[in-house]
Coordinates of C-alpha atoms in Angstrom, one line a residue:
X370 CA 0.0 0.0 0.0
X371 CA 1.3 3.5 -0.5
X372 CA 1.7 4.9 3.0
X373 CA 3.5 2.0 3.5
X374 CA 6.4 3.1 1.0
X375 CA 6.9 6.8 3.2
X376 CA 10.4 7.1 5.4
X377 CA 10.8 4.7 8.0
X378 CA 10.6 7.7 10.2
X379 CA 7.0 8.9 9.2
X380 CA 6.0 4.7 9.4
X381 CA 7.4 4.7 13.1
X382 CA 5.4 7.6 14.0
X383 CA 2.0 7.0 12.8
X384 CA 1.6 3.3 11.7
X385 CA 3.6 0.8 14.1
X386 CA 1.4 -1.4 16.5
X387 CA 4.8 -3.1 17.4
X388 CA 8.4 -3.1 16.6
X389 CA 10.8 -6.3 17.7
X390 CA 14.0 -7.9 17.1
X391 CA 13.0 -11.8 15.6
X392 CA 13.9 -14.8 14.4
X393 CA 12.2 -16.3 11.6
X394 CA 12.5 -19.7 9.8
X395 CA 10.6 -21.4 6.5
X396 CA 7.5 -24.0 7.7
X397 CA 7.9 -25.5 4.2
X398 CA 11.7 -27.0 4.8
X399 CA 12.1 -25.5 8.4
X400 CA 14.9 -23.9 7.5
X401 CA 16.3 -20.4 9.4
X402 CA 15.3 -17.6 7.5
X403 CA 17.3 -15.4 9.2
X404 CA 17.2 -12.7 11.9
X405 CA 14.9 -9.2 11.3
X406 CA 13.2 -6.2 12.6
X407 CA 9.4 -6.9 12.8
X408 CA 7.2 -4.1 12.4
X409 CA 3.7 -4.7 12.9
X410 CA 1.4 -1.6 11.1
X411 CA -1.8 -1.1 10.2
X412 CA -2.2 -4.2 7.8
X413 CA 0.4 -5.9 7.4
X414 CA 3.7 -7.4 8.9
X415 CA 7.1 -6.2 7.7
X416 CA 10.6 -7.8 8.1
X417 CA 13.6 -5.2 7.7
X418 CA 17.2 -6.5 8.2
X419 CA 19.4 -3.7 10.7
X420 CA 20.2 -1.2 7.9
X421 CA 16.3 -0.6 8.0
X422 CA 17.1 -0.1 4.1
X423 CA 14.1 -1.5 2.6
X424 CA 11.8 -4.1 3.2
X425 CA 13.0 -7.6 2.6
X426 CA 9.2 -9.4 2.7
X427 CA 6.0 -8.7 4.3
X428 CA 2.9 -10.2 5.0
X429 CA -0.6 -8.8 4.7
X430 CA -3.0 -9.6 6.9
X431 CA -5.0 -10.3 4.5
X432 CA -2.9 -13.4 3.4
X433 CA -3.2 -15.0 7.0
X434 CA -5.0 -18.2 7.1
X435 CA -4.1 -18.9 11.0
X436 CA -1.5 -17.7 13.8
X437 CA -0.8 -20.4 16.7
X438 CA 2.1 -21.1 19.3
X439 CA 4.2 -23.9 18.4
X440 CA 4.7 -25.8 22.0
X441 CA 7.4 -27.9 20.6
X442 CA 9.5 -25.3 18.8
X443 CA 8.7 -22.5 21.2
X444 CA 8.0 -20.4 18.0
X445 CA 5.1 -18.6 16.6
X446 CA 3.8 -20.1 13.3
X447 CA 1.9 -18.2 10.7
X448 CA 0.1 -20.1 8.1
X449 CA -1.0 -18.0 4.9
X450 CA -3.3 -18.9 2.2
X451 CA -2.7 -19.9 -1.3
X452 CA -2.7 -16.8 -2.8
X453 CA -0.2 -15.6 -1.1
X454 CA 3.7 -14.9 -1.8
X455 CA 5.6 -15.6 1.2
X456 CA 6.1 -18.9 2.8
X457 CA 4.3 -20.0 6.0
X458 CA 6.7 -18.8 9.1
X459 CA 7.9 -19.3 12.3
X460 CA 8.7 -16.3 14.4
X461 CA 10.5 -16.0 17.7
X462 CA 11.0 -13.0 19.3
X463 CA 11.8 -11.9 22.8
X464 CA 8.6 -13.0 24.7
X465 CA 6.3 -15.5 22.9
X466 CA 2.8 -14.1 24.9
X467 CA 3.8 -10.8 24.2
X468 CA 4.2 -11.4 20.6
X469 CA 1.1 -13.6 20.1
X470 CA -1.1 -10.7 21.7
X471 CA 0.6 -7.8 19.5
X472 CA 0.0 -10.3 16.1
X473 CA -3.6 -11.2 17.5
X474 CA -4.7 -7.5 18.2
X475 CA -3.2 -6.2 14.6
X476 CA -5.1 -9.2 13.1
X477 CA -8.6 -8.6 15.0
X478 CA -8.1 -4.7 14.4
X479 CA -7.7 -5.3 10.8
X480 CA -10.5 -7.1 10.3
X481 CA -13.0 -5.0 12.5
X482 CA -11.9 -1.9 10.0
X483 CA -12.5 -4.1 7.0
X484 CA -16.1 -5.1 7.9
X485 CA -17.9 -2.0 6.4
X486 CA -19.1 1.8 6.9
X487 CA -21.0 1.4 10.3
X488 CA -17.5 1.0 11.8
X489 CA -17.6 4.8 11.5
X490 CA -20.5 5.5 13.6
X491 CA -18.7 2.9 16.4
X492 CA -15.4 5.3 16.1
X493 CA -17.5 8.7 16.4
X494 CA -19.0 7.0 19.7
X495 CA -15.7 6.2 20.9
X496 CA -14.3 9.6 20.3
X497 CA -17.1 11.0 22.2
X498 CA -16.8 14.3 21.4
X499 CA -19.1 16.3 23.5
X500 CA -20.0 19.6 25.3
X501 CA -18.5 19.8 28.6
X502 CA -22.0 21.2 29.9
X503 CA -23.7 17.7 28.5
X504 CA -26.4 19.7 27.5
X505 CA -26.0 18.3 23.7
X506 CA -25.5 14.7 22.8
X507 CA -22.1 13.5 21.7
X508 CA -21.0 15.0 17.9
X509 CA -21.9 12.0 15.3
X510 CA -19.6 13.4 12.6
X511 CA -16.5 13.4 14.8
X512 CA -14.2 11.6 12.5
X513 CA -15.2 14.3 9.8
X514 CA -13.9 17.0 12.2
X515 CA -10.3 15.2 11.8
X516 CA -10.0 16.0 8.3
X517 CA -8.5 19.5 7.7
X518 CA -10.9 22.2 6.5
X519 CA -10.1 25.0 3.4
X520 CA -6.8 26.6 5.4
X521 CA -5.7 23.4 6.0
X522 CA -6.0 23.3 9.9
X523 CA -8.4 20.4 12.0
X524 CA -11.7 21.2 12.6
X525 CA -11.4 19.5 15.8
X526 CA -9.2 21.8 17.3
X527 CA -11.2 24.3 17.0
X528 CA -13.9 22.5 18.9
X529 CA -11.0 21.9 21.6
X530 CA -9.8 25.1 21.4
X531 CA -12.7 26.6 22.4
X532 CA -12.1 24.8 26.0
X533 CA -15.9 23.8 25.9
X534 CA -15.7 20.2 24.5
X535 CA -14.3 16.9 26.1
X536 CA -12.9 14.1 23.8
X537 CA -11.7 10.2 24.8
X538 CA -8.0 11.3 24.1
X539 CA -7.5 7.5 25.0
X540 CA -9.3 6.3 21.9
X541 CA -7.6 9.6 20.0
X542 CA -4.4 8.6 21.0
X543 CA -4.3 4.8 19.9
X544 CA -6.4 6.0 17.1
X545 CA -3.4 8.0 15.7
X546 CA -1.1 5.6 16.7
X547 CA -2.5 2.4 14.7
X548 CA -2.6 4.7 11.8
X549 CA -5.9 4.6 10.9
X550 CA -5.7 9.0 11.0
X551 CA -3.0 8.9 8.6
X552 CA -4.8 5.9 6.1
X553 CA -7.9 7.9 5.9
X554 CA -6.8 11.3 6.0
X555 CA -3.6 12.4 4.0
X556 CA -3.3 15.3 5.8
X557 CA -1.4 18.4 3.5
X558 CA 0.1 19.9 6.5
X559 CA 2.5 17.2 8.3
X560 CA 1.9 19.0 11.2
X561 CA -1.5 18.0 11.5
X562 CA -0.8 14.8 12.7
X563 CA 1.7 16.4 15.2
X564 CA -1.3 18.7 16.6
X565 CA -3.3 15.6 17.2
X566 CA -0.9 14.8 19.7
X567 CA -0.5 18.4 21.2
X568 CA -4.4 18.4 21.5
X569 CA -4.1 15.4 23.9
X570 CA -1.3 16.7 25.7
X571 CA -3.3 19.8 26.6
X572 CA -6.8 19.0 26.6
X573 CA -6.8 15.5 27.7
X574 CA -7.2 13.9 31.0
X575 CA -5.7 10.3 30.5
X576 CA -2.3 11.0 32.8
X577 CA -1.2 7.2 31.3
X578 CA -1.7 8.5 27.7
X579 CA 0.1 11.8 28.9
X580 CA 2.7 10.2 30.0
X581 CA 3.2 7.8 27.2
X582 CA 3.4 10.8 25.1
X583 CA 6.2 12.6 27.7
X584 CA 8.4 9.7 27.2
X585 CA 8.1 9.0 23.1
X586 CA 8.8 13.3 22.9
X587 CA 11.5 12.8 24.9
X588 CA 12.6 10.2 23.3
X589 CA 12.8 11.5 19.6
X590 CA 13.6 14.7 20.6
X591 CA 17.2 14.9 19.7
X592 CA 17.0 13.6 16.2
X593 CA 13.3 15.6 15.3
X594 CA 14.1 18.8 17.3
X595 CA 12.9 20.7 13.7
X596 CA 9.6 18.9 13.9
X597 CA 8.3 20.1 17.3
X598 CA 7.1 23.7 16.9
X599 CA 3.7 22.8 17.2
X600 CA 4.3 20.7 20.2
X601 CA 6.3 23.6 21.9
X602 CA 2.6 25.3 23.4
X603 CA 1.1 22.3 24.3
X604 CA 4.1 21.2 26.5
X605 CA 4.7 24.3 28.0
X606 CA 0.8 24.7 29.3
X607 CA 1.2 20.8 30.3
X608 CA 3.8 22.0 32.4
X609 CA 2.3 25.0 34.0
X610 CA -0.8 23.4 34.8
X611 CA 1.0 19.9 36.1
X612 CA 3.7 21.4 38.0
X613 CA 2.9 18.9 40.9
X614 CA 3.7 15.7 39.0
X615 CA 7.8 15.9 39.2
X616 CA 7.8 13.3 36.5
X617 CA 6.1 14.8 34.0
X618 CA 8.0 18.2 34.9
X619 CA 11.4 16.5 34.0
X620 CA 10.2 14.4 31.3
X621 CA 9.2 18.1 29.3
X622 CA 12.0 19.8 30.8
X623 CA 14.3 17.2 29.7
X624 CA 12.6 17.1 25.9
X625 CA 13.0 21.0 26.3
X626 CA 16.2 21.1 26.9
X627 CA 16.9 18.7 23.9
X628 CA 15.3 20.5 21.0
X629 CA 16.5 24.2 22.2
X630 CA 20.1 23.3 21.6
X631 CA 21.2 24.8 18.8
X632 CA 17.7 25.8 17.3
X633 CA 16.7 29.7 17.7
X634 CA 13.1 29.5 16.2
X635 CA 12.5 27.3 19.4
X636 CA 14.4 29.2 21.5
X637 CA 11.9 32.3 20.5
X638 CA 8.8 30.5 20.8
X639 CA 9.9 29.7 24.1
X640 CA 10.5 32.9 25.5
X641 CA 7.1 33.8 23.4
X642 CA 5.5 32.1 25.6
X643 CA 6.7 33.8 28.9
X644 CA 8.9 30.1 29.8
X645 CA 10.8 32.4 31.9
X646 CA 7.9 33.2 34.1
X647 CA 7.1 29.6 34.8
X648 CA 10.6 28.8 35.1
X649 CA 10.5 31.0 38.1
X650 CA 8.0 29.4 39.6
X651 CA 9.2 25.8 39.4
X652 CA 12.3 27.0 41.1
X653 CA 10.2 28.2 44.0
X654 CA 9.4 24.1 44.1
X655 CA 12.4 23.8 46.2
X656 CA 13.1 20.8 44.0
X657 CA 16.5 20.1 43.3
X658 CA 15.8 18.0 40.4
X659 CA 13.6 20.6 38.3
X660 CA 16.1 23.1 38.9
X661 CA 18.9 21.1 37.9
X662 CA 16.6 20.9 34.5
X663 CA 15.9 24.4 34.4
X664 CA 19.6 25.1 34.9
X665 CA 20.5 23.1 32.0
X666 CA 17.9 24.6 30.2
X667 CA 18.9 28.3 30.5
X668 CA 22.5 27.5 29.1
X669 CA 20.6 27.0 25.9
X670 CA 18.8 30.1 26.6
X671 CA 21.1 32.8 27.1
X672 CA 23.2 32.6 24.4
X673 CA 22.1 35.7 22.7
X674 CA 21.4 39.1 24.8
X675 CA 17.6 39.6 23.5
X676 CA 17.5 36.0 25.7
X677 CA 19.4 37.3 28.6
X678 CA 17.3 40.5 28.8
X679 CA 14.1 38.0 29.4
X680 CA 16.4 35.7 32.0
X681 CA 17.6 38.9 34.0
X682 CA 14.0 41.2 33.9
X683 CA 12.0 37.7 34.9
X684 CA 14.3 37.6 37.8
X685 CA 16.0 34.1 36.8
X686 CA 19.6 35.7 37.6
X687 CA 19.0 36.4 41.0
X688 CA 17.5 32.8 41.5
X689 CA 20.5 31.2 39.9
X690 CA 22.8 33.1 42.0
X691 CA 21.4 32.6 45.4
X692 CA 22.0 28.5 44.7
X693 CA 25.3 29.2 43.5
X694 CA 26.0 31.1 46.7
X695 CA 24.3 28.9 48.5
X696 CA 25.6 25.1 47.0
X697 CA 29.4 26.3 45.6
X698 CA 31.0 24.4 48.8
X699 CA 29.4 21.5 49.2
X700 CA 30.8 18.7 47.7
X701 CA 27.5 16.7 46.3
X702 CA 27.9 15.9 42.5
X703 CA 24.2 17.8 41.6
X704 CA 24.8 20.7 43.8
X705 CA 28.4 21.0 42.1
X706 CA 27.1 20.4 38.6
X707 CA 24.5 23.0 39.3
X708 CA 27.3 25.4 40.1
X709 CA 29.0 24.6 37.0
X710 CA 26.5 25.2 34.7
X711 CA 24.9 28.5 36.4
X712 CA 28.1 29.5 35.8
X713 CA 28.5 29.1 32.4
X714 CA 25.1 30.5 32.3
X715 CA 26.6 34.0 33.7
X716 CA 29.4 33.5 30.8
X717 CA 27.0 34.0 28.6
X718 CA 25.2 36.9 29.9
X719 CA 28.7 38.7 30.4
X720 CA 29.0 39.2 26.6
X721 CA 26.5 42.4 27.1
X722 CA 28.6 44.8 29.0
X723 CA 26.0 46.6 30.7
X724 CA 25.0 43.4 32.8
X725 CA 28.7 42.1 33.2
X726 CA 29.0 45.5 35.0
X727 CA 25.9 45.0 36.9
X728 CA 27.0 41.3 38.6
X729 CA 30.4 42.2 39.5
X730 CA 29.2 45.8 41.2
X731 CA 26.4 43.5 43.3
X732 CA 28.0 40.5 43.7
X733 CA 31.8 40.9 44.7
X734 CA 32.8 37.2 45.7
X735 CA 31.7 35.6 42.4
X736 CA 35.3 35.6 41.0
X737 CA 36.3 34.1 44.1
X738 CA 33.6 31.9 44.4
X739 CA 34.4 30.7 40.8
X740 CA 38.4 29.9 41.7
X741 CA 37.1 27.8 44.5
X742 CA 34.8 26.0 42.5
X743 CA 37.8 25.3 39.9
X744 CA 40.2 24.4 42.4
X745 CA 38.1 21.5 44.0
X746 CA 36.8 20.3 41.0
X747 CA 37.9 16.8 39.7
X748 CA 38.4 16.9 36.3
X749 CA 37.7 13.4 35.6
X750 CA 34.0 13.6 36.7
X751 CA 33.5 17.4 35.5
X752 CA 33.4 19.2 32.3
X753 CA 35.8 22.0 33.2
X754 CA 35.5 23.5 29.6
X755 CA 32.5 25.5 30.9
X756 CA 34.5 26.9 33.9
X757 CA 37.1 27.8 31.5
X758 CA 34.5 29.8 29.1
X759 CA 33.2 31.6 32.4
X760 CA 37.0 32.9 33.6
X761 CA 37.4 33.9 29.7
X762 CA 34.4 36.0 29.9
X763 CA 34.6 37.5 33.4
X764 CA 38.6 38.3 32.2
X765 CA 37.7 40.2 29.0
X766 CA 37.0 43.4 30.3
X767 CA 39.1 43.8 33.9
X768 CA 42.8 43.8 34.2
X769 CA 42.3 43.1 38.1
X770 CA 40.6 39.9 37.3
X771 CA 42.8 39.0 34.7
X772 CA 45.6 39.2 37.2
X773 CA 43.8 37.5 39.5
X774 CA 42.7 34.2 37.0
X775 CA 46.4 34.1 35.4
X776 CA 47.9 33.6 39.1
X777 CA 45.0 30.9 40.3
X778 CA 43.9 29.5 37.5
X779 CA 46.9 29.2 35.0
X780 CA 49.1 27.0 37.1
X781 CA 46.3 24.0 37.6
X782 CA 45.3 24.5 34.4
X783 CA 48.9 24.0 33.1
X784 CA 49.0 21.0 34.9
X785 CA 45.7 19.4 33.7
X786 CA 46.5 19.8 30.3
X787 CA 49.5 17.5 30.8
X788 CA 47.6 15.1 32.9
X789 CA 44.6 14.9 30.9
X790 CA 45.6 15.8 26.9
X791 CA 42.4 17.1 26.6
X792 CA 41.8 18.1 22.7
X793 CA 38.7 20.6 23.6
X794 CA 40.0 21.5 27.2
X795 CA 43.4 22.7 25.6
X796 CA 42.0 24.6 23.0
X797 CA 39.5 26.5 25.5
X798 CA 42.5 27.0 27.9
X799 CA 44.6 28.9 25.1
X800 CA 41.4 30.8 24.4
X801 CA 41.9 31.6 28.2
X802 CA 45.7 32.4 28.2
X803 CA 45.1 34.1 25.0
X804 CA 43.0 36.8 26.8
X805 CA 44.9 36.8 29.6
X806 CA 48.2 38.2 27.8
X807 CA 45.8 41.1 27.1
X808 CA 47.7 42.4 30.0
X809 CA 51.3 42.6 30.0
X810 CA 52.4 41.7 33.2
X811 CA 50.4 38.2 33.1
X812 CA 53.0 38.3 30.5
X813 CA 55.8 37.9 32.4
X814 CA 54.4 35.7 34.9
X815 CA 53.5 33.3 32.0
X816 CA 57.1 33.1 31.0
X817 CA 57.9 32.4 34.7
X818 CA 55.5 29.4 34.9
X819 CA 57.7 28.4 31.9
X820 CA 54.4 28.6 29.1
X821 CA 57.0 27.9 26.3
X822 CA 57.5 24.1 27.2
X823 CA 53.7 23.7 27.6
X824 CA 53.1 25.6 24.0
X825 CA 56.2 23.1 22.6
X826 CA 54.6 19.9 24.4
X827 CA 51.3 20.8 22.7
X828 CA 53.2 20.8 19.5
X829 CA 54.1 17.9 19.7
X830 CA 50.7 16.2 19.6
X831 CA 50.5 16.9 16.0
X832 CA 46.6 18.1 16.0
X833 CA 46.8 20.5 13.2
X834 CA 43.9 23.0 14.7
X835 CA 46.2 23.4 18.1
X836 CA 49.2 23.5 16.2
X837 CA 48.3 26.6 14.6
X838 CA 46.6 28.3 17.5
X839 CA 49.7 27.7 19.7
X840 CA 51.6 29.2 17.1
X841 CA 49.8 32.7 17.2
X842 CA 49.5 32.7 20.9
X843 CA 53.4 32.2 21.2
X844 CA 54.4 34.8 18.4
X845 CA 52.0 37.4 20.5
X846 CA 53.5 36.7 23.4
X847 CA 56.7 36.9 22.4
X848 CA 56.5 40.2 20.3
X849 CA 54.8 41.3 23.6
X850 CA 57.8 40.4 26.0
X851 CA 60.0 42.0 23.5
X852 CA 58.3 45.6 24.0
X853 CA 58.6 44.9 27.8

């Protein structure tokens, strides 16, 4: 069938009843057949090998004479009729009575679809779209309110929109999922089948469902991160209105977190949608958890200063800084981490002058605080890149604090980079030094920590991209101690 010949994404996402690792052999000689990915969809059976290239045979429902457990064998046997083109098989997969029940639903769904029009009026019952008032009966036409209208959006979501109709978002949901949405309605807007889901996820009140849906967002969200801009709303007003259910707060949090990297047009919606004001209040939670997530979050968030306006005005900074003040000694791998990452957050709000100004006037122990941090840090359990991006910022515009980093900071960082021979830690470090020799006399204390063998022991590693940045740091500093 042709839905059938889409991307193996799109088939995962709207037409898999089941998806399992099995092992099939021929009834006819009961020979192995060989070892596949079976993926049960609407109406039929199909057997990919691990590239997931194409489909090496399939079997339609329709073609199925009988499915039974083999006792002796310990496999599942599948006898077709004679019209069809594949063998009868044996299948074994990782548990035989969860296979049998996945084959035996497919099967019995297929044919309750089949048997003729009334099925419609049986769906429509299901769906149960009604008034929430139940002053009207339930809407008979609901599957016609799934198709999309002239400007190509749902009817139904209007209807939802509304906030005056209740739907079985239990019978939507596995409605979707079977495929039967995207068999009878070839939607012209892919994102129509994405707002079914974001429907559910705001208007439903099956918290399994919900949560089912939590985990599969999460789940996908670092390779489809383009496809969820018409999730983003309905996640963020799950999240303000199920604040109580930890779970579900890091489940979104974590998806958020995921798609925001590296994508602006999220990162706007976002902050469109005030996330910094609910942000606030899920720190006032007092859980450590969700504000580890928020944390990780905002380093996504604040990398341009439009986005750091929001953070500061919603009153995100002082939040952040309190548990930095608050956790920077105590030697708990979250409460570290935490520390870490707020302050790679403040990194990135120090590239607008005006607010690097405004944190060191108010806050006069941070650069202390910071060294602290660095100097009881293990490197082997940390990423110390982001500590070194925060001393790089807080140096750029202070000759004070670049005096101060180049005489506690240099020396262990030296020394890590000859312990470690870490590619990205290096090449951050030199970023570091590399601003430091902005001032002269770090100069000459560089050249008394004896810089020149580290610069010639990084040489010799023979990575072309640190080859050539040690190169210009040492002919600056050089050309620098010959003026001095």
């Amino acid at each position: 069938m042709s839905y059938v010949n889409k991307s193996l994404s799109t088939c995962l996402n709207f037409l898999v009843l089941h998806l399992e690792y099995v092992k099939c052999k021929n009834l006819s000689n009961y020979k192995k057949k060989g070892k596949y990915y079976m993926i049960i969809t609407y109406d039929n059976i199909l057997f990919y090998e691990k590239d997931f290239y194409e489909v090496c045979f399939h079997i339609f429902f329709d073609d199925i004479l009988q499915i039974y457990t083999c006792d002796v064998s310990n496999y599942i046997h599948i006898t077709l009729k004679d019209q069809a083109v594949t063998n009868n098989i044996g299948i074994k997969g990782m548990n035989k009575n969860v296979l049998i029940k996945q084959l035996s639903i497919a099967y019995s769904t297929f044919y309750m679809f089949q048997l003729n029009k009334t099925i419609d009026s049986i769906v429509n019952f299901f769906l149960h779209l009604r008034e929430k008032d139940y002053s009207n009966r339930y809407e008979l036409n609901c599957l016609d309110l799934l198709k999309e209208d002239a400007s190509n959006d749902i009817e139904i979501g209007k209807l939802l929109d509304s906030n005056k109709y209740y739907i079985n978002d239990f019978f939507l949901f596995y409605l979707h999922q079977c495929g039967y949405v995207n068999k009878y309605y070839y939607y012209k807007d892919d994102n129509n089948y994405k707002k079914i889901i974001s429907y559910i996820l705001k208007y439903g009140k099956n918290f399994e469902i919900k949560k089912k849906i939590c985990k599969n967002l999460l789940i996908f969200s670092n390779d489809y991160k383009n496809k969820y801009i018409p999730l983003v709303n309905s996640m963020i007003c799950f999240l303000s209105f199920n604040y109580y259910e930890k779970n579900f707060c890091l489940f979104i949090l974590s998806t958020l977190i995921n798609i925001t990297n590296n994508n602006d047009e999220l990162k706007n919606r976002l902050i469109e949608l005030n996330i910094s004001t609910l942000c606030n209040f899920l720190i006032l939670l007092n859980d450590i958890d969700i504000t580890n997530k928020i944390i990780l979050l905002y380093i996504n968030l604040c990398k341009e200063q439009y986005m750091c306006e929001d953070f500061i005005n919603k009153g995100l900074l002082i939040h952040f800084l309190d548990i930095l003040f608050r956790y920077y000694y105590i030697d708990l791998y979250i409460k570290k981490q935490m520390c870490i990452n707020i302050l790679c957050i403040i990194g990135h709000i120090f590239n607008c002058k005006k607010y690097y100004i405004f944190i060191l006037n108010y806050y006069n122990g941070l650069l202390q605080l910071a060294i602290y941090i660095y100097q009881t840090t293990d490197f082997i359990q940390f990423d110390k890149l982001k500590l070194i991006f925060f001393f790089k910022q807080i140096s750029q515009h202070s000759y004070i604090i670049k005096d101060k980093i180049c005489k506690h900071i240099v020396p262990l960082v030296i020394k890590e980079i000859y312990l470690y021979i870490n590619k990205d830690f290096i090449y951050s470090s030199l970023h570091l030094i590399n601003t430091l020799t902005d001032y002269k006399n770090n100069c000459l204390y560089l050249q008394k920590v004896k810089i020149f063998y580290l610069f010639n022991f990084i040489k010799q590693l023979k990575i072309l991209d640190l080859y050539q940045k040690v190169e210009q740091l040492e002919n600056k500093l050089k050309k620098i101690l010959n003026m001095i």
